[in-house]
PDB file of C-alpha atoms in Angstrom:
ATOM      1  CA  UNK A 174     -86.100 -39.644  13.788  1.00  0.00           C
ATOM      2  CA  UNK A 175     -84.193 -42.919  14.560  1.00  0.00           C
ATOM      3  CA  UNK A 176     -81.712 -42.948  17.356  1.00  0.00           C
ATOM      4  CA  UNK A 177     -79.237 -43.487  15.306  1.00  0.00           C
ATOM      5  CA  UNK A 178     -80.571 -40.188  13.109  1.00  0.00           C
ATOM      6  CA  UNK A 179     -80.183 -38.445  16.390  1.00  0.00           C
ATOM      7  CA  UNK A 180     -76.472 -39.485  16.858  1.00  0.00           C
ATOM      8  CA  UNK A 181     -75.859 -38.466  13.717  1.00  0.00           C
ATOM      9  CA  UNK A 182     -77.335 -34.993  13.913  1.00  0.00           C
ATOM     10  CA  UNK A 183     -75.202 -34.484  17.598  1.00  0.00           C
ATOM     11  CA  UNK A 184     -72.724 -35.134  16.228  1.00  0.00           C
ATOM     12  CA  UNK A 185     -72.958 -32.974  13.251  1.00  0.00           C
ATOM     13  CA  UNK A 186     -73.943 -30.135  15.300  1.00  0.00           C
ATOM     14  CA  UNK A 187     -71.297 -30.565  17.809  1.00  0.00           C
ATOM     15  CA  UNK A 188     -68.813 -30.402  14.505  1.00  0.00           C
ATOM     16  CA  UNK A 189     -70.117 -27.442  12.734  1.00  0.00           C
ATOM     17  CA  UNK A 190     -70.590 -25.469  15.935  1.00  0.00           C
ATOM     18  CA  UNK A 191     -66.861 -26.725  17.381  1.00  0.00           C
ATOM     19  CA  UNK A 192     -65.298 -25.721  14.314  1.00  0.00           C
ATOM     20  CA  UNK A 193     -66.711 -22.626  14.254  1.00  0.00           C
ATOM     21  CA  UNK A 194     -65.958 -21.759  17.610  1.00  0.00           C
ATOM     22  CA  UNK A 195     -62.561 -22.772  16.737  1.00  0.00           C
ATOM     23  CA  UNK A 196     -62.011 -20.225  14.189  1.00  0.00           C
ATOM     24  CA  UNK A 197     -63.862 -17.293  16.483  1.00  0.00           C
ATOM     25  CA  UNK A 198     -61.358 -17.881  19.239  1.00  0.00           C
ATOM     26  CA  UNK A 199     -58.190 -18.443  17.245  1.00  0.00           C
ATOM     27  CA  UNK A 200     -58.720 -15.783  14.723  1.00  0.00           C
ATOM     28  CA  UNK A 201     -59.590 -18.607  11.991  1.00  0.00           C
ATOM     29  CA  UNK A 202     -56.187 -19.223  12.332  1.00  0.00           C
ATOM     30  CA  UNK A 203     -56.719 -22.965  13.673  1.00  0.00           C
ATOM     31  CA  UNK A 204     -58.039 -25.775  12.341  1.00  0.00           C
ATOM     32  CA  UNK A 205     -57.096 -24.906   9.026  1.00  0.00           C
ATOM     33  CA  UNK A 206     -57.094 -28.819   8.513  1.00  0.00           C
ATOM     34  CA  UNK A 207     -59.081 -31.474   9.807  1.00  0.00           C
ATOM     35  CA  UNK A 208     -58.460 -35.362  10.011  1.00  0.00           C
ATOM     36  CA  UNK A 209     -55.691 -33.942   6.765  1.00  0.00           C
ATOM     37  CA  UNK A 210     -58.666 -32.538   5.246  1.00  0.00           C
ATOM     38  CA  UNK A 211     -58.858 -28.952   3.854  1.00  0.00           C
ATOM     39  CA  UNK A 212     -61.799 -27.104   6.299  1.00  0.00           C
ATOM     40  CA  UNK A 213     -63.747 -24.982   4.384  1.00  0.00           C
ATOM     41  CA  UNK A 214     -67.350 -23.045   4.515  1.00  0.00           C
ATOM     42  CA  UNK A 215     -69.401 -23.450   1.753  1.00  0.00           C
ATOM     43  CA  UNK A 216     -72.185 -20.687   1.285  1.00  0.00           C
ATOM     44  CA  UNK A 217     -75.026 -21.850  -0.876  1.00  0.00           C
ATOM     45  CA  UNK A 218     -78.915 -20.102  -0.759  1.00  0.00           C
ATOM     46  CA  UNK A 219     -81.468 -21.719   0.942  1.00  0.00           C
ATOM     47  CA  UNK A 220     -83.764 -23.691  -1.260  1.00  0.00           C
ATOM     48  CA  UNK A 221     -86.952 -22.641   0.392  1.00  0.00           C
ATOM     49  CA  UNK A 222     -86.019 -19.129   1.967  1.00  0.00           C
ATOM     50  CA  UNK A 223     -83.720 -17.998  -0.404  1.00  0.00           C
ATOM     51  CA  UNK A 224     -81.535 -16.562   1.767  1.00  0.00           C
ATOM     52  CA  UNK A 225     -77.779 -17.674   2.337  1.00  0.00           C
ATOM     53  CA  UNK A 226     -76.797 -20.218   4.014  1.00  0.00           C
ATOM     54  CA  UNK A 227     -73.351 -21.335   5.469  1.00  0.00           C
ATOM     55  CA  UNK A 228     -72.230 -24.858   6.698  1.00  0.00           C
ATOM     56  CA  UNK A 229     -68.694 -25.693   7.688  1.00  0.00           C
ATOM     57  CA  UNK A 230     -66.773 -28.534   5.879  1.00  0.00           C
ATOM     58  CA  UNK A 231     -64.045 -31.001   4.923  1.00  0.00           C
ATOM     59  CA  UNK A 232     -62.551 -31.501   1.594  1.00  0.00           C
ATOM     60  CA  UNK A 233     -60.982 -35.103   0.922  1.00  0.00           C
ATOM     61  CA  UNK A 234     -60.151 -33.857  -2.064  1.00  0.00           C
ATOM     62  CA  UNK A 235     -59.113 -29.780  -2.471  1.00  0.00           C
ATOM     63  CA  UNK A 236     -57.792 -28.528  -5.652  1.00  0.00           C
ATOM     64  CA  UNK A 237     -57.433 -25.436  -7.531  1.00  0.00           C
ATOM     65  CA  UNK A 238     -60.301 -26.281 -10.084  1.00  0.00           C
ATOM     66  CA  UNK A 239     -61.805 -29.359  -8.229  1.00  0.00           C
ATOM     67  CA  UNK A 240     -63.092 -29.523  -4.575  1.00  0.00           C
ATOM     68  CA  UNK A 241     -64.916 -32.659  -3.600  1.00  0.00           C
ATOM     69  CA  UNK A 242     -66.817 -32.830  -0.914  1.00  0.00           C
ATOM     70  CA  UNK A 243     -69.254 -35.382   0.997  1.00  0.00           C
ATOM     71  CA  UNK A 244     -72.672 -35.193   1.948  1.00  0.00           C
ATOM     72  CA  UNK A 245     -72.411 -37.555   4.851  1.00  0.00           C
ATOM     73  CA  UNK A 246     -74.421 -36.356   7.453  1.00  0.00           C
ATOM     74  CA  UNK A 247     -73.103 -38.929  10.017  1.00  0.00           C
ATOM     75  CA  UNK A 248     -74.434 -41.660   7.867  1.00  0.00           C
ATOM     76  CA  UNK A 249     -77.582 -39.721   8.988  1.00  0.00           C
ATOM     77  CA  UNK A 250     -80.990 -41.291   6.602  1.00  0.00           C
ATOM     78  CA  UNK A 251     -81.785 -37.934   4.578  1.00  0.00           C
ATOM     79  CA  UNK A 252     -79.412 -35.699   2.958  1.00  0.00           C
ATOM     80  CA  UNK A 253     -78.045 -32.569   4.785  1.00  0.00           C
ATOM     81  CA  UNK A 254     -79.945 -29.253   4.089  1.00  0.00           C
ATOM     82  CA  UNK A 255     -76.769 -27.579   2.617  1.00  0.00           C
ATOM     83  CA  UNK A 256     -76.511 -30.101  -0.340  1.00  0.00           C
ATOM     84  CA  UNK A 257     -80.613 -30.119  -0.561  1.00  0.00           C
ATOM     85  CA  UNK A 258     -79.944 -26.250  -1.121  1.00  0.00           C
ATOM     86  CA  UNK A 259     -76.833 -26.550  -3.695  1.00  0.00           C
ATOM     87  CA  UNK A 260     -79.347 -29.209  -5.463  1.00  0.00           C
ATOM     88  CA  UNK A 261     -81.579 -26.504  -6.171  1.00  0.00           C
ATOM     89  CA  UNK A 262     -79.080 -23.606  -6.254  1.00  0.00           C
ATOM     90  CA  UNK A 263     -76.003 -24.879  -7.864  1.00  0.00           C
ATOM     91  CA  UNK A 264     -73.911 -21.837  -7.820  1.00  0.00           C
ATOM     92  CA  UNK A 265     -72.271 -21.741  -4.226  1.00  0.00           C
ATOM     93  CA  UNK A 266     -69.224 -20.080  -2.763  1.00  0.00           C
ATOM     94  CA  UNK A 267     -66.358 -21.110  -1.380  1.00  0.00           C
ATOM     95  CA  UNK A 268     -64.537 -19.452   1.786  1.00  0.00           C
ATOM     96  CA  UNK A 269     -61.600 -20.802   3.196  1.00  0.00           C
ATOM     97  CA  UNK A 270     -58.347 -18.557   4.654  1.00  0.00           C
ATOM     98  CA  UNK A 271     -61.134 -16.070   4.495  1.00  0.00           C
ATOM     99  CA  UNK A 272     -61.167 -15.469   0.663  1.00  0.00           C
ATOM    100  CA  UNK A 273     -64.150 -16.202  -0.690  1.00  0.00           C
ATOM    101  CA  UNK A 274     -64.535 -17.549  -4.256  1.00  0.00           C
ATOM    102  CA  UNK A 275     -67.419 -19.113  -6.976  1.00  0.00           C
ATOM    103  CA  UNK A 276     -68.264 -22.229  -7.464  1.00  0.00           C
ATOM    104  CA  UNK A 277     -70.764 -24.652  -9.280  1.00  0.00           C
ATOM    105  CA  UNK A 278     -71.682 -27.454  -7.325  1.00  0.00           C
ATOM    106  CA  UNK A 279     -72.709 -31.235  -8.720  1.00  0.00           C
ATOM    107  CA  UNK A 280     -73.362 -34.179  -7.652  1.00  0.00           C
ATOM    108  CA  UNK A 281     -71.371 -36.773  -8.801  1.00  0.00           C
ATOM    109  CA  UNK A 282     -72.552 -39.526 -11.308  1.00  0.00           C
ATOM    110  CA  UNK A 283     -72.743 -42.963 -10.314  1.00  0.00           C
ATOM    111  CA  UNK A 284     -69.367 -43.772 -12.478  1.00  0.00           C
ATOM    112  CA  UNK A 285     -67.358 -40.819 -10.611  1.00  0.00           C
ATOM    113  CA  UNK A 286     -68.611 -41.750  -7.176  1.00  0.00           C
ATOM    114  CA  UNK A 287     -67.290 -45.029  -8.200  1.00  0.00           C
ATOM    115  CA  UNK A 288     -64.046 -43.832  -9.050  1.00  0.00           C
ATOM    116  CA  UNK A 289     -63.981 -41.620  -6.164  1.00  0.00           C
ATOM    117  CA  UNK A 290     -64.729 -43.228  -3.072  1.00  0.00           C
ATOM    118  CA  UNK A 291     -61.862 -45.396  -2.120  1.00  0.00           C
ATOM    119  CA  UNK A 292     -59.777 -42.167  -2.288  1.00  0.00           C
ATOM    120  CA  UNK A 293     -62.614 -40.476  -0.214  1.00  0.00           C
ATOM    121  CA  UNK A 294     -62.465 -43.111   2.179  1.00  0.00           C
ATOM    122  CA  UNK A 295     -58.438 -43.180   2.694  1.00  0.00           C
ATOM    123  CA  UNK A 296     -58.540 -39.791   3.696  1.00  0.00           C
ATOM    124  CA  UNK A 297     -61.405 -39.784   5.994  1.00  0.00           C
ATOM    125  CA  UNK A 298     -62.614 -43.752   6.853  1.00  0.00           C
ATOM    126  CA  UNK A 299     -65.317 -43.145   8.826  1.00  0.00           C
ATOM    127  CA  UNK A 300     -67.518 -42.345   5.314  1.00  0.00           C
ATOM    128  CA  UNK A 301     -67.382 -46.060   4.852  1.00  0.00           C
ATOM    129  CA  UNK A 302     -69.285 -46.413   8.204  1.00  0.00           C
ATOM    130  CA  UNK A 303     -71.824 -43.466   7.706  1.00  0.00           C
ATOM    131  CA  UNK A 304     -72.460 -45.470   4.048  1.00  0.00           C
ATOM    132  CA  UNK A 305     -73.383 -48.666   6.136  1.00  0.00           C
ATOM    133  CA  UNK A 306     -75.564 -46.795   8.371  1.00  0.00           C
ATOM    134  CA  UNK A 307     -77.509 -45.568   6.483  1.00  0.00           C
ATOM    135  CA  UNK A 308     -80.147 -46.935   3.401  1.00  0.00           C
ATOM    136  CA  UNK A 309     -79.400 -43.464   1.530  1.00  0.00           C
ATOM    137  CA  UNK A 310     -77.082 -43.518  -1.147  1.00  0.00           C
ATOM    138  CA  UNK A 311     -74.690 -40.419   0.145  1.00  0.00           C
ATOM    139  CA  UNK A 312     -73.880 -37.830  -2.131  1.00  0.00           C
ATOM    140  CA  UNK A 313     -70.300 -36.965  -3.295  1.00  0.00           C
ATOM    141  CA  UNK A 314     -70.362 -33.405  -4.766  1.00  0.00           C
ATOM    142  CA  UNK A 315     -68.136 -31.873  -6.950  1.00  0.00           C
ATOM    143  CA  UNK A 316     -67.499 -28.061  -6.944  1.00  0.00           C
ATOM    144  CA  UNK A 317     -65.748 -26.442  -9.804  1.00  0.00           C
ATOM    145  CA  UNK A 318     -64.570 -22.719 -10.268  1.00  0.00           C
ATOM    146  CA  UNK A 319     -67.301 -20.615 -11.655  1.00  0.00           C
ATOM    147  CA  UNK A 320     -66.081 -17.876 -13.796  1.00  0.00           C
TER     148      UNK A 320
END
């Protein structure tokens, strides 16, 4: 691991774990946004355990039959474990206000990410950075309502 790998994972940590702390001591009544980002948890089964898994998140983009989110990792050089998981497991759930709902998760094509990043990047600038850090091509992943 690189030290800039290590930075990356900090400060991931220190996000999921602050966030979640967050919602314990408020009564997931705060933050409800982040940075003007929807917070959510996204629930997906673990890839080589099977089990589920949560992760805390943003949404650049959150509507009622699209969320988009990124796997960004701090511009971290391999993907996070939750989209590793969703890869293999595409049908995730969604929690957020403490409802929890389906979803099918995807990564986006090379066209959409194309389309998508600049607005990606207006609401949350610092995925252009993580993008130059890192050799990876991050993943933008598209969730849509499963019935």
């Amino acid at each position: 691991m690189t030290i800039s790998d290590f930075g990356a994972s900090a400060g991931a940590w220190l996000l999921e774990n602050g966030h979640r702390t967050l919602l314990a001591v408020t009564g997931g009544r705060f933050p409800k946004k982040l940075l003007g980002m929807q917070t959510l948890e996204l629930h997906t089964i673990g890839r080589k355990s099977g089990q589920r898994r949560s992760t805390m998140l943003t949404a650049p983009i959150y509507e009622p039959d699209r969320i988009v989110v990124v796997a960004s990792k701090g511009g971290h050089s391999v993907d996070p474990d939750w989209f590793k998981n969703l890869v293999a497991h595409p049908d995730v759930e969604v929690t957020v206000d403490e409802a929890t709902t389906p979803w099918t998760a995807r990564r986006a094509d090379a066209d959409e990410k194309k389309r998508l990043w600049p607005i990606l990047v207006k609401a949350n600038s610092g995925y252009d950075g993580y993008q130059r850090r890192t050799d990876r091509d991050i993943p933008v992943v598209i969730l849509t309502p499963r019935s």
